[in-house]
XYZ file of C-alpha atoms in Angstrom:
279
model
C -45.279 -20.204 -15.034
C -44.758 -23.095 -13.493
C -42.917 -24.355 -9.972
C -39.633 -25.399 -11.150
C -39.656 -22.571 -13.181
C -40.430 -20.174 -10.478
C -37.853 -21.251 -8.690
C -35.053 -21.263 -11.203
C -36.341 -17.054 -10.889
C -35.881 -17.637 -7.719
C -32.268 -18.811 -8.337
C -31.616 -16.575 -10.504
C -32.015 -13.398 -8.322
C -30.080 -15.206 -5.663
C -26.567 -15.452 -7.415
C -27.528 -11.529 -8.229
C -27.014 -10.995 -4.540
C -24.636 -13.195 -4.228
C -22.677 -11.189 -7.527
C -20.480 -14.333 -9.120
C -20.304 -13.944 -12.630
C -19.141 -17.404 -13.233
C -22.158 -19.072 -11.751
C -23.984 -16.568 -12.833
C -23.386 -16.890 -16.640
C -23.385 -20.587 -16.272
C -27.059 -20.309 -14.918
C -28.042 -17.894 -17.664
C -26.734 -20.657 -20.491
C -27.356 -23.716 -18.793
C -31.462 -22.335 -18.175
C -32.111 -20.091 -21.286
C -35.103 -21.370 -22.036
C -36.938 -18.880 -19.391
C -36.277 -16.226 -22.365
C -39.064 -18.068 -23.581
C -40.879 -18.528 -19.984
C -41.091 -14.628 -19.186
C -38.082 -12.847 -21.744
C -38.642 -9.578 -19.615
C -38.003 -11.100 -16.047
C -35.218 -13.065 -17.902
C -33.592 -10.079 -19.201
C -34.170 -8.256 -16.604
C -32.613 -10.029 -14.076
C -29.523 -10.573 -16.484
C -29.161 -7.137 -17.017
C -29.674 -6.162 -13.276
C -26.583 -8.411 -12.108
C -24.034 -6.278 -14.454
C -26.107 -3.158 -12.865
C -25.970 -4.186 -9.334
C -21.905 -4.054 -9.469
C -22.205 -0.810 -11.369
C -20.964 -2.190 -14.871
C -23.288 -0.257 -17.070
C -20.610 -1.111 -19.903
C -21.626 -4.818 -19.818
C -25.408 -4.540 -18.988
C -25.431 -2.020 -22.418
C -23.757 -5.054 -24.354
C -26.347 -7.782 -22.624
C -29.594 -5.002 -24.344
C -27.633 -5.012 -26.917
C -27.348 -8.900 -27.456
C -30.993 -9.224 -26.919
C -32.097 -6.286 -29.021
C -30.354 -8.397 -31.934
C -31.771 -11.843 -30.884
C -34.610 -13.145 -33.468
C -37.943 -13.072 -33.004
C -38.561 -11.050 -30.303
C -41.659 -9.200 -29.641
C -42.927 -5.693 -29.697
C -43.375 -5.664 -25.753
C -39.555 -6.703 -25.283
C -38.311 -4.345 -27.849
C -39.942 -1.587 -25.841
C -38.760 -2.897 -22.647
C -35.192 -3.515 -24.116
C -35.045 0.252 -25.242
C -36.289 1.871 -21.927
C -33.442 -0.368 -19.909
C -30.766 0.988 -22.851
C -32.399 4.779 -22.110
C -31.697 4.289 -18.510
C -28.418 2.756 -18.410
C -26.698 5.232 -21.263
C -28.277 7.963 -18.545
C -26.321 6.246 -16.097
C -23.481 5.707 -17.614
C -23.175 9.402 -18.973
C -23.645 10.267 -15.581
C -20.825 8.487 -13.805
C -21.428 9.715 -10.620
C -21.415 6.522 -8.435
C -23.314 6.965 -4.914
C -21.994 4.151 -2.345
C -23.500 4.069 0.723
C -21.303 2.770 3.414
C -23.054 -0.829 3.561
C -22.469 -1.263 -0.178
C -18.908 -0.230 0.400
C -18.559 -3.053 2.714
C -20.353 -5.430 0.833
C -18.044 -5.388 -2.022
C -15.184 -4.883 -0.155
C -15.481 -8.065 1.461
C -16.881 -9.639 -1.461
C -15.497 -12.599 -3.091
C -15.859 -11.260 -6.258
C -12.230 -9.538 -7.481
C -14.329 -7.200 -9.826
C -16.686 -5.841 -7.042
C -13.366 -5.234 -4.903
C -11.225 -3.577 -7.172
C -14.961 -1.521 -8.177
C -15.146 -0.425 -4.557
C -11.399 0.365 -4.320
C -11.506 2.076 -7.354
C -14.268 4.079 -5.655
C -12.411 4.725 -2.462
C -9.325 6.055 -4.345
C -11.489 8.937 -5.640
C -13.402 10.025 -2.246
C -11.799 11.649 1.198
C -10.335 8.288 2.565
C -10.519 9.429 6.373
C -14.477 9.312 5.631
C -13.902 5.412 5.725
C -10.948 5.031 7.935
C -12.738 2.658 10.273
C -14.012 0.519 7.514
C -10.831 0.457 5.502
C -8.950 -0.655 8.751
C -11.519 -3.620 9.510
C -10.252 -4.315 5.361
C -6.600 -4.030 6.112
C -6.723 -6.639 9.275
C -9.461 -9.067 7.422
C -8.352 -12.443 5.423
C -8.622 -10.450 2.310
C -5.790 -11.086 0.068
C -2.321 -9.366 0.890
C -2.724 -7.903 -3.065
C -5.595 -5.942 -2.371
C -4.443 -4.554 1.039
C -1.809 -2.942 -0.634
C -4.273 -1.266 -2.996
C -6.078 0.157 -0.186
C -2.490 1.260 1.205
C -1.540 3.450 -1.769
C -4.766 5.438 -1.369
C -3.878 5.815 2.120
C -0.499 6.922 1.354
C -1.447 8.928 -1.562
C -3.809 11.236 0.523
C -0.969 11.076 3.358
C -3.252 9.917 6.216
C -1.832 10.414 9.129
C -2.206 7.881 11.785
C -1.531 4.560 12.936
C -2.744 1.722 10.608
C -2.579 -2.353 11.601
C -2.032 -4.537 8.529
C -2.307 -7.690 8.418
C -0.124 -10.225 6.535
C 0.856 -13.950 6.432
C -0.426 -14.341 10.123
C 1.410 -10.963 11.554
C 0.599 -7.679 12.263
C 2.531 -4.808 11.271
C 1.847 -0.859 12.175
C 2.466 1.633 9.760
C 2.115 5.304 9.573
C 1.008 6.113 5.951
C 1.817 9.501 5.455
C 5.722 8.299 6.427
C 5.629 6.122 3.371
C 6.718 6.086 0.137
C 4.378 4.677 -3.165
C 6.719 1.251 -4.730
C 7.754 3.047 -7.504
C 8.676 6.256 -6.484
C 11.161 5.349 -4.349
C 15.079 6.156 -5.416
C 15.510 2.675 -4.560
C 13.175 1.486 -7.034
C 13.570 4.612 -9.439
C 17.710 3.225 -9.134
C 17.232 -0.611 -9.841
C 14.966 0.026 -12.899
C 17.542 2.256 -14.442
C 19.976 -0.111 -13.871
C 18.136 -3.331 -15.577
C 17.645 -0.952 -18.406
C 21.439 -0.274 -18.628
C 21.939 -3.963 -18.113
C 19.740 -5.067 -20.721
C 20.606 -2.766 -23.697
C 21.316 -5.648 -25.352
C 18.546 -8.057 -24.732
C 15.638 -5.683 -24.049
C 13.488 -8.289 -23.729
C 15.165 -9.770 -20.958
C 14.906 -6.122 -19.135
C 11.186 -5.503 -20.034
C 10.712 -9.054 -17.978
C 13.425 -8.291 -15.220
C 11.045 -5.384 -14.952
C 7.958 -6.997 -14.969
C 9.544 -8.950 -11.725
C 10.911 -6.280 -10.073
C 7.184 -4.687 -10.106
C 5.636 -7.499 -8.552
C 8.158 -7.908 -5.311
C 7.948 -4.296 -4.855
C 4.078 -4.260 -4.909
C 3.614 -7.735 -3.320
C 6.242 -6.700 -0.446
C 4.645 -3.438 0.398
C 5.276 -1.385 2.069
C 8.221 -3.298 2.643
C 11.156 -3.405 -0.181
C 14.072 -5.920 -0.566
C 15.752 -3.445 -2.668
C 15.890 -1.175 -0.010
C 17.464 -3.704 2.422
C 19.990 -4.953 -0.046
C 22.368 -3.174 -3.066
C 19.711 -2.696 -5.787
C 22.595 -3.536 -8.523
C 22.799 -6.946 -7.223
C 18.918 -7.010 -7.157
C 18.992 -5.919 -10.809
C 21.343 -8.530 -11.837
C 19.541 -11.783 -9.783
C 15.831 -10.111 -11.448
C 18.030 -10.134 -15.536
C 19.116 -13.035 -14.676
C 16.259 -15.053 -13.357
C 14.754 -13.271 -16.735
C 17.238 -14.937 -18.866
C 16.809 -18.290 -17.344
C 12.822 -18.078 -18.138
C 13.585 -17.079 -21.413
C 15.776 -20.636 -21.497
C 19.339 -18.463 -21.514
C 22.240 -20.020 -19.409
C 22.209 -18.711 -15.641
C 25.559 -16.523 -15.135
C 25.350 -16.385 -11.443
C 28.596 -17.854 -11.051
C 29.778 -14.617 -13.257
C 27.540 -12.245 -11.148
C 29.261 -13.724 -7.791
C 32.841 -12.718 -9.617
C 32.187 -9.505 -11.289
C 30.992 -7.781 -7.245
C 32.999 -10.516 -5.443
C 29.729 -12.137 -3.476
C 29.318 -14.751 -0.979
C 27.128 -17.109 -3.621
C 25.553 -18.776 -0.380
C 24.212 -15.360 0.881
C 22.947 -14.417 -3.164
C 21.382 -17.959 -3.555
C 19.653 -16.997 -0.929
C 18.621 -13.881 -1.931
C 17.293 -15.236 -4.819
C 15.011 -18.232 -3.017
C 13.793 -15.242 -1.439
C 12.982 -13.150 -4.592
C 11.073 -16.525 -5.646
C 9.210 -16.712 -2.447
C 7.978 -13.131 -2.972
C 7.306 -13.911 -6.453
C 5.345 -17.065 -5.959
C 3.091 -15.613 -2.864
């Protein structure tokens, strides 16, 4: 092997650590000519990043794809069926052991699939074993998305104590065993009835008034505009900004008639609704 090839390894097992697919199967096309160079480091290292972030589903399909490649020797075949022996042992076994570094790791990664993996993780384990880490999480620059992902786990295993979140530059203290999950609120429970009655019609319209009435409750958690303001109105600004995607006329002017509204105050309702929405 030569130096430029050694370090391309070199490379290689460096965007491993670093776990970003896209550079990562960039790499692997752009430099697959190591298959030739050493086709067990190559594979192995290509299986290894789908193993690192626990995705035994995709390393299978990566043994697979080189079990099926031409001309490969008896060495590699033998090499690719251990790693497949291995990984279907894993994979039956499920069982994933975190310690609390790896946690963090992924966590903090910038890698969405590692975070949702470790929050996916966390949702199935005794939360107040990671209180302190999942409180660094909730006050970190992570995005607001996630935070609220790590909020429903603390809310669905009623934890009961302070937590900080931060969001959009402020801090806000919630207890988590006070609060409610988005959509099992009457509020909620209440406005999504109501788009359904709305939209008998034009179900369509309601499966996408829906659709936006999911995201501002999830992306304003645990914070709700519906629970601040009439959740009828809320219903008919969501069908409404629904029918205008779909390119239907807006009938705010109607809406403003039919509950006798101030059309300032709903217009700005709605810029608000779009400000959630577009966060």
């Amino acid at each position: 092997m030569n130096k430029i090839d050694q370090e391309l390894f070199e490379e290689m097992k460096k965007l491993i650590n670093e776990q970003n697919e896209d550079d990562f199967v960039f790499f692997v096309s752009k430099n697959e000519y190591l298959l030739k160079v050493d086709p067990i480091l190559f594979i192995g290292n290509h299986v290894s990043f789908y193993a690192e972030r626990e995705d035994v589903s995709k390393a299978l399909e990566v043994v697979s794809y080189y079990k099926n490649a031409p001309y490969i020797s008896m060495e590699v075949e033998d090499f690719l069926n251990e790693l497949k022996l291995e990984l279907t042992k894993l994979n039956e076994n499920k069982v994933k052991e975190y310690n609390f570094d790896k946690i963090r790791k992924m966590l903090f990664s910038k890698n969405e699939e590692a975070l949702a993996s470790a929050l996916g993780y966390l949702s199935k384990q005794n939360i107040r074993y990671y209180i302190p880490l999942i409180k660094e999480f909730l006050l970190s620059e992570v995005a607001y998305k996630y935070k609220t992902l790590a909020l429903f786990i603390l809310v669905e295993q009623k934890v009961d104590e302070q937590i900080k979140v931060s969001k959009n530059g402020r801090i806000f203290t919630y207890n988590p065993s006070f609060l409610t999950l988005p959509f099992d609120s009457i509020e909620y429970k209440n406005c999504k009835k109501t788009i359904e009655l709305l939209s008998q019609n034009k179900p369509y319209i309601g499966e996408l008034a829906i659709e936006l009435l999911n995201t501002i409750q999830i992306k304003e958690y645990p914070a709700s505009l519906i629970e601040e303001y009439d959740y009828v109105i809320i219903a008919e600004i969501l069908l409404d900004m629904a029918s205008i995607a779909m390119n239907e006329k807006s009938k705010i002017e109607e809406i403003v008639k039919k509950y006798n509204l101030n059309l300032e105050e709903l217009e700005f309702k709605i810029k608000e609704i779009n400000r959630i929405i577009l966060e």
